[in-house]
Short mmCIF file of C-alpha atoms and ligand atoms in Angstrom, two decimals:
data_model
loop_
_atom_site.label_atom_id
_atom_site.label_comp_id
_atom_site.label_asym_id
_atom_site.label_seq_id
_atom_site.Cartn_x
_atom_site.Cartn_y
_atom_site.Cartn_z
CA UNK A 206 115.31 89.15 97.94
CA UNK A 207 112.58 87.65 95.75
CA UNK A 208 108.94 88.33 96.44
CA UNK A 209 106.12 86.72 94.47
CA UNK A 210 102.68 88.29 94.48
CA UNK A 211 100.19 85.62 93.40
CA UNK A 212 96.63 86.22 92.23
CA UNK A 213 96.49 89.98 91.91
CA UNK A 214 94.23 91.93 89.61
CA UNK A 215 95.79 94.82 87.74
CA UNK A 216 94.16 97.55 85.65
CA UNK A 217 94.63 97.49 81.89
CA UNK A 218 94.92 100.67 79.80
CA UNK A 219 91.18 100.35 79.16
CA UNK A 220 90.48 100.17 82.85
CA UNK A 221 89.59 96.48 82.82
CA UNK A 222 90.78 94.02 85.40
CA UNK A 223 93.44 91.50 84.45
CA UNK A 224 94.53 88.54 86.60
CA UNK A 225 98.30 88.65 87.19
CA UNK A 226 101.18 87.28 89.18
CA UNK A 227 104.04 89.71 89.82
CA UNK A 228 107.63 88.78 90.62
CA UNK A 229 109.76 91.32 92.45
CA UNK A 230 113.52 90.82 92.54
CA UNK A 231 115.50 93.17 94.78
CA UNK A 232 113.87 96.54 94.22
CA UNK A 233 112.51 95.94 90.73
CA UNK A 234 109.45 94.39 89.19
CA UNK A 235 110.97 91.61 87.14
CA UNK A 236 108.00 89.80 85.62
CA UNK A 237 104.28 90.41 85.27
CA UNK A 238 102.46 87.44 83.83
CA UNK A 239 99.17 85.58 84.06
CA UNK A 240 100.89 82.74 85.88
CA UNK A 241 104.30 82.59 87.54
CA UNK A 242 105.54 79.55 89.35
CA UNK A 243 109.08 79.40 90.67
CA UNK A 244 110.69 77.65 93.58
CA UNK A 245 113.43 79.88 94.89
CA UNK A 246 111.51 82.85 96.28
CA UNK A 247 111.84 84.32 99.75
CA UNK A 248 108.16 84.93 100.12
CA UNK A 249 104.92 84.26 98.29
CA UNK A 250 101.85 86.38 99.07
CA UNK A 251 98.43 85.21 97.95
CA UNK A 252 96.76 88.48 97.02
CA UNK A 253 93.31 86.91 96.70
CA UNK A 254 92.31 88.82 93.57
CA UNK A 255 92.84 92.18 95.19
CA UNK A 256 93.70 95.19 93.04
CA UNK A 257 97.39 95.89 92.46
CA UNK A 258 98.28 99.43 91.38
CA UNK A 259 101.46 101.50 91.23
CA UNK A 260 102.36 103.06 94.58
CA UNK A 261 100.67 106.43 94.96
CA UNK A 262 102.60 109.67 94.57
CA UNK A 263 101.73 112.79 96.57
CA UNK A 264 103.68 115.88 95.57
CA UNK A 265 102.23 117.96 98.40
CA UNK A 266 102.56 116.96 102.04
CA UNK A 267 103.82 118.56 105.25
CA UNK A 268 106.08 116.39 107.42
CA UNK A 269 106.85 119.15 109.98
CA UNK A 270 110.37 117.90 110.70
CA UNK A 271 112.54 119.71 111.61
CA UNK A 272 111.00 122.04 114.15
CA UNK A 273 107.41 120.83 114.31
CA UNK A 274 107.88 117.33 115.65
CA UNK A 275 104.92 117.63 118.00
CA UNK A 276 102.71 117.74 114.87
CA UNK A 277 104.47 115.07 112.76
CA UNK A 278 107.88 113.58 112.10
CA UNK A 279 109.45 112.05 109.04
CA UNK A 280 108.85 108.67 110.69
CA UNK A 281 105.19 109.13 111.57
CA UNK A 282 104.33 110.97 108.37
CA UNK A 283 105.87 108.32 106.14
CA UNK A 284 104.19 105.55 108.16
CA UNK A 285 100.91 107.30 107.47
CA UNK A 286 101.87 107.57 103.80
CA UNK A 287 102.62 103.84 103.59
CA UNK A 288 99.30 103.01 105.20
CA UNK A 289 97.55 105.22 102.67
CA UNK A 290 99.24 103.42 99.77
CA UNK A 291 101.71 106.25 99.02
CA UNK A 292 105.28 105.31 98.10
CA UNK A 293 106.58 108.73 97.02
CA UNK A 294 105.79 111.95 98.87
CA UNK A 295 107.17 115.45 98.41
CA UNK A 296 107.76 117.39 101.61
CA UNK A 297 106.94 121.08 101.88
CA UNK A 298 109.59 123.46 103.26
CA UNK A 299 107.58 125.40 105.88
CA UNK A 300 109.65 123.87 108.68
CA UNK A 301 112.09 125.33 111.18
CA UNK A 302 114.74 125.76 109.94
CA UNK A 303 113.48 126.25 106.39
CA UNK A 304 115.45 124.27 103.77
CA UNK A 305 116.67 127.44 102.08
CA UNK A 306 120.42 126.91 101.89
CA UNK A 307 122.96 124.18 101.25
CA UNK A 308 123.39 123.12 104.90
CA UNK A 309 119.73 122.93 105.85
CA UNK A 310 118.80 121.04 102.69
CA UNK A 311 121.66 118.59 103.24
CA UNK A 312 120.62 118.08 106.88
CA UNK A 313 117.05 117.44 105.76
CA UNK A 314 118.22 114.89 103.16
CA UNK A 315 120.19 113.15 105.90
CA UNK A 316 117.17 112.95 108.22
CA UNK A 317 115.10 111.55 105.36
CA UNK A 318 117.75 108.93 104.62
CA UNK A 319 117.70 107.81 108.25
CA UNK A 320 114.00 107.92 109.05
CA UNK A 321 111.76 107.75 106.00
CA UNK A 322 109.76 104.59 105.41
CA UNK A 323 108.75 105.62 101.89
CA UNK A 324 110.52 107.80 99.32
CA UNK A 325 110.56 111.44 100.39
CA UNK A 326 111.55 114.09 97.87
CA UNK A 327 111.92 117.43 99.64
CA UNK A 328 111.26 120.86 98.24
CA UNK A 329 113.66 123.74 98.75
CA UNK A 330 112.31 127.22 99.46
CA UNK A 331 112.04 129.89 96.79
CA UNK A 332 112.83 132.71 99.22
CA UNK A 333 114.96 132.77 102.35
CA UNK A 334 112.89 131.95 105.43
CA UNK A 335 109.77 131.87 103.18
CA UNK A 336 109.68 135.62 103.65
CA UNK A 337 109.07 136.45 100.01
CA UNK A 338 112.01 138.83 99.84
CA UNK A 339 115.46 137.46 99.12
CA UNK A 340 115.70 134.50 96.72
CA UNK A 341 117.48 131.33 97.79
CA UNK A 342 120.48 130.20 95.76
CA UNK A 343 118.39 128.37 93.17
CA UNK A 344 121.42 127.51 91.00
CA UNK A 345 123.20 125.87 93.92
CA UNK A 346 120.20 124.12 95.50
CA UNK A 347 119.13 122.71 92.13
CA UNK A 348 122.21 120.49 92.18
CA UNK A 349 120.95 118.72 95.33
CA UNK A 350 118.31 115.98 95.45
CA UNK A 351 115.36 118.32 95.69
CA UNK A 352 112.01 117.94 93.96
CA UNK A 353 111.42 121.58 93.11
CA UNK A 354 111.05 125.04 94.63
CA UNK A 355 108.11 126.35 96.63
CA UNK A 356 107.20 128.73 99.46
CA UNK A 357 104.05 126.71 100.25
CA UNK A 358 102.12 128.08 103.16
CA UNK A 359 102.45 131.58 101.78
CA UNK A 360 102.07 133.22 98.40
CA UNK A 361 104.93 135.15 96.82
CA UNK A 362 103.68 138.72 96.99
CA UNK A 363 106.10 140.58 94.73
CA UNK A 364 105.88 139.84 91.02
CA UNK A 365 109.57 140.66 90.73
CA UNK A 366 110.58 137.89 93.17
CA UNK A 367 108.43 135.36 91.34
CA UNK A 368 109.74 136.55 87.97
CA UNK A 369 113.39 136.08 88.94
CA UNK A 370 112.68 132.76 90.68
CA UNK A 371 111.03 131.42 87.54
CA UNK A 372 113.94 132.54 85.37
CA UNK A 373 116.40 130.70 87.59
CA UNK A 374 114.23 127.61 88.03
CA UNK A 375 113.75 127.38 84.25
CA UNK A 376 117.51 127.56 83.68
CA UNK A 377 117.96 124.71 86.13
CA UNK A 378 115.14 122.56 84.78
CA UNK A 379 113.19 122.76 88.06
CA UNK A 380 109.53 123.57 88.65
CA UNK A 381 108.15 126.47 90.64
CA UNK A 382 105.33 125.08 92.76
CA UNK A 383 103.06 127.80 94.06
CA UNK A 384 100.69 128.37 96.93
CA UNK A 385 98.76 131.19 95.35
CA UNK A 386 97.48 133.81 97.74
CA UNK A 387 97.56 137.58 97.43
CA UNK A 388 97.76 138.74 101.05
CA UNK A 389 96.37 142.17 100.25
CA UNK A 390 92.92 140.67 99.59
CA UNK A 391 92.76 138.02 102.32
CA UNK A 392 91.42 140.48 104.95
CA UNK A 393 92.18 138.19 107.87
CA UNK A 394 89.77 135.56 106.56
CA UNK A 395 89.52 132.08 108.02
CA UNK A 396 86.81 130.49 105.83
CA UNK A 397 85.55 131.14 102.29
CA UNK A 398 84.05 134.58 101.79
CA UNK A 399 80.48 133.50 101.04
CA UNK A 400 77.58 131.66 102.63
CA UNK A 401 79.65 130.16 105.44
CA UNK A 402 81.40 133.36 106.50
CA UNK A 403 77.99 135.06 106.72
CA UNK A 404 76.28 132.19 108.55
CA UNK A 405 79.02 131.76 111.16
CA UNK A 406 79.94 135.46 111.25
CA UNK A 407 83.59 134.76 110.49
CA UNK A 408 85.96 136.80 108.31
CA UNK A 409 85.98 135.48 104.74
CA UNK A 410 88.81 134.75 102.29
CA UNK A 411 87.74 135.99 98.84
CA UNK A 412 88.22 133.65 95.87
CA UNK A 413 90.08 136.49 94.18
CA UNK A 414 93.01 136.18 96.59
CA UNK A 415 93.89 132.92 94.80
CA UNK A 416 92.90 133.53 91.19
CA UNK A 417 94.51 136.97 90.95
CA UNK A 418 97.90 135.53 91.81
CA UNK A 419 97.53 132.59 89.42
CA UNK A 420 96.67 135.06 86.64
CA UNK A 421 99.85 137.02 87.35
CA UNK A 422 101.97 133.89 87.55
CA UNK A 423 100.85 132.27 84.31
CA UNK A 424 102.03 135.42 82.54
CA UNK A 425 105.37 135.18 84.33
CA UNK A 426 105.57 131.50 83.38
CA UNK A 427 104.91 132.44 79.77
CA UNK A 428 107.63 135.08 79.84
CA UNK A 429 110.21 132.78 81.43
CA UNK A 430 109.31 129.35 79.99
CA UNK A 431 109.29 128.00 83.54
CA UNK A 432 107.25 124.95 84.53
CA UNK A 433 104.77 126.55 86.91
CA UNK A 434 102.70 124.20 89.07
CA UNK A 435 99.69 125.51 91.00
CA UNK A 436 99.03 123.95 94.41
CA UNK A 437 95.56 123.09 95.73
CA UNK A 438 93.34 124.92 93.23
CA UNK A 439 90.11 125.86 94.98
CA UNK A 440 88.06 128.28 92.87
CA UNK A 441 86.22 128.19 89.56
CA UNK A 442 88.01 131.34 88.40
CA UNK A 443 91.37 129.68 89.02
CA UNK A 444 90.28 126.73 86.89
CA UNK A 445 89.34 129.11 84.10
CA UNK A 446 92.62 131.01 84.26
CA UNK A 447 94.59 127.75 84.14
CA UNK A 448 92.45 126.41 81.29
CA UNK A 449 93.07 129.56 79.24
CA UNK A 450 96.78 129.52 80.04
CA UNK A 451 97.08 125.90 78.89
CA UNK A 452 95.25 126.80 75.68
CA UNK A 453 97.82 129.56 75.14
CA UNK A 454 100.59 126.96 75.38
CA UNK A 455 101.92 128.08 78.77
CA UNK A 456 103.72 125.41 80.78
CA UNK A 457 101.30 125.36 83.70
CA UNK A 458 100.09 122.33 85.66
CA UNK A 459 97.80 122.09 88.66
CA UNK A 460 96.67 119.87 91.51
CA UNK A 461 93.47 119.59 93.55
CA UNK A 462 93.01 118.06 96.99
CA UNK A 463 90.57 115.31 98.00
CA UNK A 464 88.85 117.71 100.41
CA UNK A 465 88.21 120.38 97.80
CA UNK A 466 86.79 117.69 95.50
CA UNK A 467 84.54 116.15 98.15
CA UNK A 468 83.44 119.07 100.32
CA UNK A 469 82.14 122.61 99.94
CA UNK A 470 81.60 125.34 102.52
CA UNK A 471 78.16 123.80 103.11
CA UNK A 472 79.85 121.01 105.07
CA UNK A 473 80.86 123.49 107.78
CA UNK A 474 78.01 123.33 110.26
CA UNK A 475 79.68 125.01 113.19
CA UNK A 476 82.92 126.56 114.39
CA UNK A 477 85.09 123.45 113.97
CA UNK A 478 88.73 123.96 112.97
CA UNK A 479 88.86 120.47 111.44
CA UNK A 480 87.24 122.26 108.51
CA UNK A 481 89.83 125.05 108.48
CA UNK A 482 92.40 124.85 105.73
CA UNK A 483 94.08 127.18 103.27
CA UNK A 484 92.72 127.57 100.67
CA UNK A 485 89.34 127.13 102.34
CA UNK A 486 86.41 124.98 101.30
CA UNK A 487 84.65 127.09 98.69
CA UNK A 488 81.13 127.15 97.23
CA UNK A 489 79.32 124.21 95.64
CA UNK A 490 79.92 125.79 92.19
CA UNK A 491 83.63 125.92 92.90
CA UNK A 492 83.61 122.29 94.04
CA UNK A 493 81.83 121.26 90.82
CA UNK A 494 84.26 123.29 88.69
CA UNK A 495 87.22 121.51 90.29
CA UNK A 496 85.90 118.07 89.36
CA UNK A 497 85.09 119.33 85.87
CA UNK A 498 88.60 120.81 85.61
CA UNK A 499 90.11 117.50 86.62
CA UNK A 500 87.99 115.52 84.18
CA UNK A 501 88.85 117.79 81.26
CA UNK A 502 92.58 117.87 82.12
CA UNK A 503 92.84 121.50 83.20
CA UNK A 504 93.73 120.16 86.63
CA UNK A 505 96.34 117.46 86.16
CA UNK A 506 96.21 115.30 89.27
CA UNK A 507 95.37 114.97 92.95
CA UNK A 508 97.59 115.84 95.93
CA UNK A 509 96.53 115.72 99.57
CA UNK A 510 98.17 118.77 101.21
CA UNK A 511 98.49 116.52 104.30
CA UNK A 512 98.90 119.20 107.00
CA UNK A 513 99.04 117.73 110.51
CA UNK A 514 98.49 119.92 113.58
CA UNK A 515 98.13 119.03 117.25
CA UNK A 516 94.71 118.67 118.86
CA UNK A 517 95.46 121.58 121.18
CA UNK A 518 96.25 123.84 118.25
CA UNK A 519 93.10 122.79 116.43
CA UNK A 520 90.97 123.21 119.57
CA UNK A 521 91.40 126.99 119.30
CA UNK A 522 88.50 127.26 116.87
CA UNK A 523 88.12 128.73 113.40
CA UNK A 524 89.49 132.15 114.34
CA UNK A 525 92.72 131.08 115.97
CA UNK A 526 93.59 127.49 114.98
CA UNK A 527 96.20 126.97 112.26
CA UNK A 528 95.06 126.11 108.72
CA UNK A 529 95.32 122.52 107.51
CA UNK A 530 93.98 118.96 107.65
CA UNK A 531 95.59 115.53 107.33
CA UNK A 532 95.00 113.48 104.20
CA UNK A 533 97.39 110.61 103.57
CA UNK A 534 95.42 107.86 105.31
CA UNK A 535 92.03 108.79 103.94
CA UNK A 536 92.70 109.94 100.36
CA UNK A 537 92.16 106.72 98.43
CA UNK A 538 89.22 105.34 100.45
CA UNK A 539 87.38 108.69 100.26
CA UNK A 540 87.97 109.27 96.56
CA UNK A 541 87.12 105.68 95.69
CA UNK A 542 83.94 105.70 97.75
CA UNK A 543 82.58 109.13 96.91
CA UNK A 544 83.77 109.60 93.31
CA UNK A 545 84.41 106.18 91.74
CA UNK A 546 81.57 104.29 93.38
CA UNK A 547 79.23 107.21 92.65
CA UNK A 548 80.22 106.98 88.96
CA UNK A 549 81.62 110.49 88.81
CA UNK A 550 85.05 109.23 87.76
CA UNK A 551 86.47 105.84 86.85
CA UNK A 552 88.83 103.75 88.92
CA UNK A 553 91.43 104.08 86.14
CA UNK A 554 91.20 107.87 86.25
CA UNK A 555 91.60 107.91 90.01
CA UNK A 556 94.64 105.61 89.92
CA UNK A 557 96.22 107.66 87.12
CA UNK A 558 95.70 110.93 89.04
CA UNK A 559 97.51 109.39 91.99
CA UNK A 560 100.35 107.77 90.02
CA UNK A 561 101.35 108.22 86.40
CA UNK A 562 100.01 111.77 86.04
CA UNK A 563 102.17 113.38 88.74
CA UNK A 564 105.08 111.10 87.78
CA UNK A 565 105.07 112.07 84.12
CA UNK A 566 104.54 115.78 84.79
CA UNK A 567 107.55 115.91 87.12
CA UNK A 568 109.67 113.38 85.22
CA UNK A 569 109.73 110.74 87.98
CA UNK A 570 110.52 107.16 86.94
CA UNK A 571 107.73 105.79 89.17
CA UNK A 572 103.96 105.56 89.00
CA UNK A 573 103.65 102.66 86.60
CA UNK A 574 103.27 98.94 87.00
CA UNK A 575 105.62 97.36 84.47
CA UNK A 576 108.58 95.02 84.22
CA UNK A 577 111.98 96.66 84.84
CA UNK A 578 110.45 99.50 86.82
CA UNK A 579 111.15 100.15 90.52
CA UNK A 580 108.78 98.02 92.63
CA UNK A 581 106.53 100.68 94.18
CA UNK A 582 103.21 98.88 94.51
CA UNK A 583 99.96 99.16 96.43
CA UNK A 584 97.45 96.36 96.93
CA UNK A 585 93.88 97.49 97.54
CA UNK A 586 90.90 95.65 98.89
CA UNK A 587 88.18 97.47 96.95
CA UNK A 588 85.46 95.64 98.81
CA UNK A 589 86.71 96.33 102.31
CA UNK A 590 84.46 98.65 104.31
CA UNK A 591 85.90 100.93 106.93
CA UNK A 592 84.70 103.60 109.30
CA UNK A 593 87.31 106.37 109.33
CA UNK A 594 88.56 106.63 112.90
CA UNK A 595 91.09 109.41 113.44
CA UNK A 596 92.27 107.74 116.65
CA UNK A 597 93.73 104.89 114.58
CA UNK A 598 95.81 107.16 112.30
CA UNK A 599 99.55 106.52 112.16
CA UNK A 600 99.92 110.26 111.58
CA UNK A 601 100.31 112.34 114.73
CA UNK A 602 97.71 114.66 113.21
CA UNK A 603 94.11 113.74 113.98
CA UNK A 604 92.79 116.89 112.32
CA UNK A 605 90.35 115.58 109.75
CA UNK A 606 86.81 116.59 108.81
CA UNK A 607 86.20 112.99 107.69
CA UNK A 608 86.18 111.33 111.13
CA UNK A 609 83.41 108.71 111.27
CA UNK A 610 82.80 108.69 107.53
CA UNK A 611 82.07 105.26 106.07
CA UNK A 612 84.26 104.27 103.17
CA UNK A 613 84.94 101.28 100.95
CA UNK A 614 88.29 100.45 99.35
CA UNK A 615 91.30 100.19 101.62
CA UNK A 616 95.03 99.76 100.86
CA UNK A 617 96.19 96.55 102.57
CA UNK A 618 99.78 96.15 101.37
CA UNK A 619 102.32 98.76 100.29
CA UNK A 620 105.68 97.98 98.72
CA UNK A 621 108.25 100.75 98.28
CA UNK A 622 111.49 100.18 96.42
CA UNK A 623 110.89 96.41 96.65
CA UNK A 624 110.31 96.42 100.41
CA UNK A 625 107.07 95.84 102.23
CA UNK A 626 106.43 99.07 104.16
CA UNK A 627 102.84 98.42 105.19
CA UNK A 628 101.05 95.16 105.51
CA UNK A 629 97.67 94.50 106.97
CA UNK A 630 96.92 91.06 108.24
CA UNK A 631 94.67 90.33 105.27
CA UNK A 632 95.85 86.98 104.07
CA UNK A 633 95.29 84.80 107.11
O1 DOR B 931 95.95 124.44 105.07
C1 DOR B 931 97.13 124.63 104.94
N1 DOR B 931 98.05 124.11 105.78
N2 DOR B 931 97.54 125.38 103.92
C2 DOR B 931 98.79 125.77 103.80
O2 DOR B 931 99.07 126.44 102.86
C3 DOR B 931 99.80 125.39 104.80
C4 DOR B 931 99.43 124.18 105.49
C5 DOR B 931 100.23 123.94 106.73
O3 DOR B 931 101.46 124.01 106.67
O4 DOR B 931 99.65 123.65 107.78
ZN1 ZN B 932 99.51 125.75 100.43
ZN1 ZN B 933 100.57 122.75 101.78
#
């Protein structure tokens, strides 16, 4: 199979646009050049000067399969990923059964092989059943095709469990990826403990519940030499702890979500569970500190925490609905519109935070647009305007606080491993 992309624009290291043709042979980018003309290709696509970037990488999504297929499946979740321009996604283990032993991880890998439209790298659990007690067999599971270890959805409460998990993960060259939440100071909260919890008279989740656990864990990472990655950082104190830990030479990395970058608790006008996620939307100062942390490199990249739930579940309101919002199909348009176009970040920074940054931190051979690299590519119409309509999502989850938002900049073609996995009818 030979595919020729004519008339693209790529981003140079300096963030300038460069006119390019790109030849893909089988699953690899073979040639990138200002002008390619060859006869024997299977297909030529005129890209009409649209922006060609490496396929996006999201190390934090929930696919819900097995066990939660009414919320999402590997098929629907990866279709949503392809539409959002993502070619590699890492699936969280809070499923039923939990991938916490050889058999369940192997079964999950088999399902992925059969159903996934884009590359899915699954996590294995740190503790059996995500209960925080007994460790999984980290030595054994590390030999399988897993991305890393996490108990996302819950924090690991006992320092001893985290300590031993980090020792084993370090010996096996795997990362510990942590949802940081000290349950003893959550107090049944459902939104941030601050202006919004007071205004809506809802129980609040203190910022401390996150930062306290990160502070503990960076010390454990220092003691063990483990690569410790912090999920969805949401508070200014967490940013400071991670900044200080990096300064001390500790192997800590961190991600932030689009919603924590773009929203604060002030966006929550009423009891609407489309604004309920864990960690919650924090104060404006926290939101500002997250962008600052990203710009200065304390936070390394962006991940969506795509967390689909059914409409019935979300209709239960702030007190009873499950935590989580979807993100794959809105991430790039939102970040491009509200950060790049508002001159808060550059297009190059945004693309790097969605591609080469996560790839290089986790040692993945993807995330760059170059000859002799796997052809994971996303074509973006940066001028295209769109009104976000949750009813059009490929994801089963319609739980988004961004419904009806106007955005500019839409992925129109996604190629994963040399194959077109999403294609909008843009070139007619
Ligand atoms: O908002 C969230 N949703 N946070 C989590 O930690 C879990 C996730 C989910 O699985 O729905
Ligand atoms: Zn989480
Ligand atoms: Zn998550």
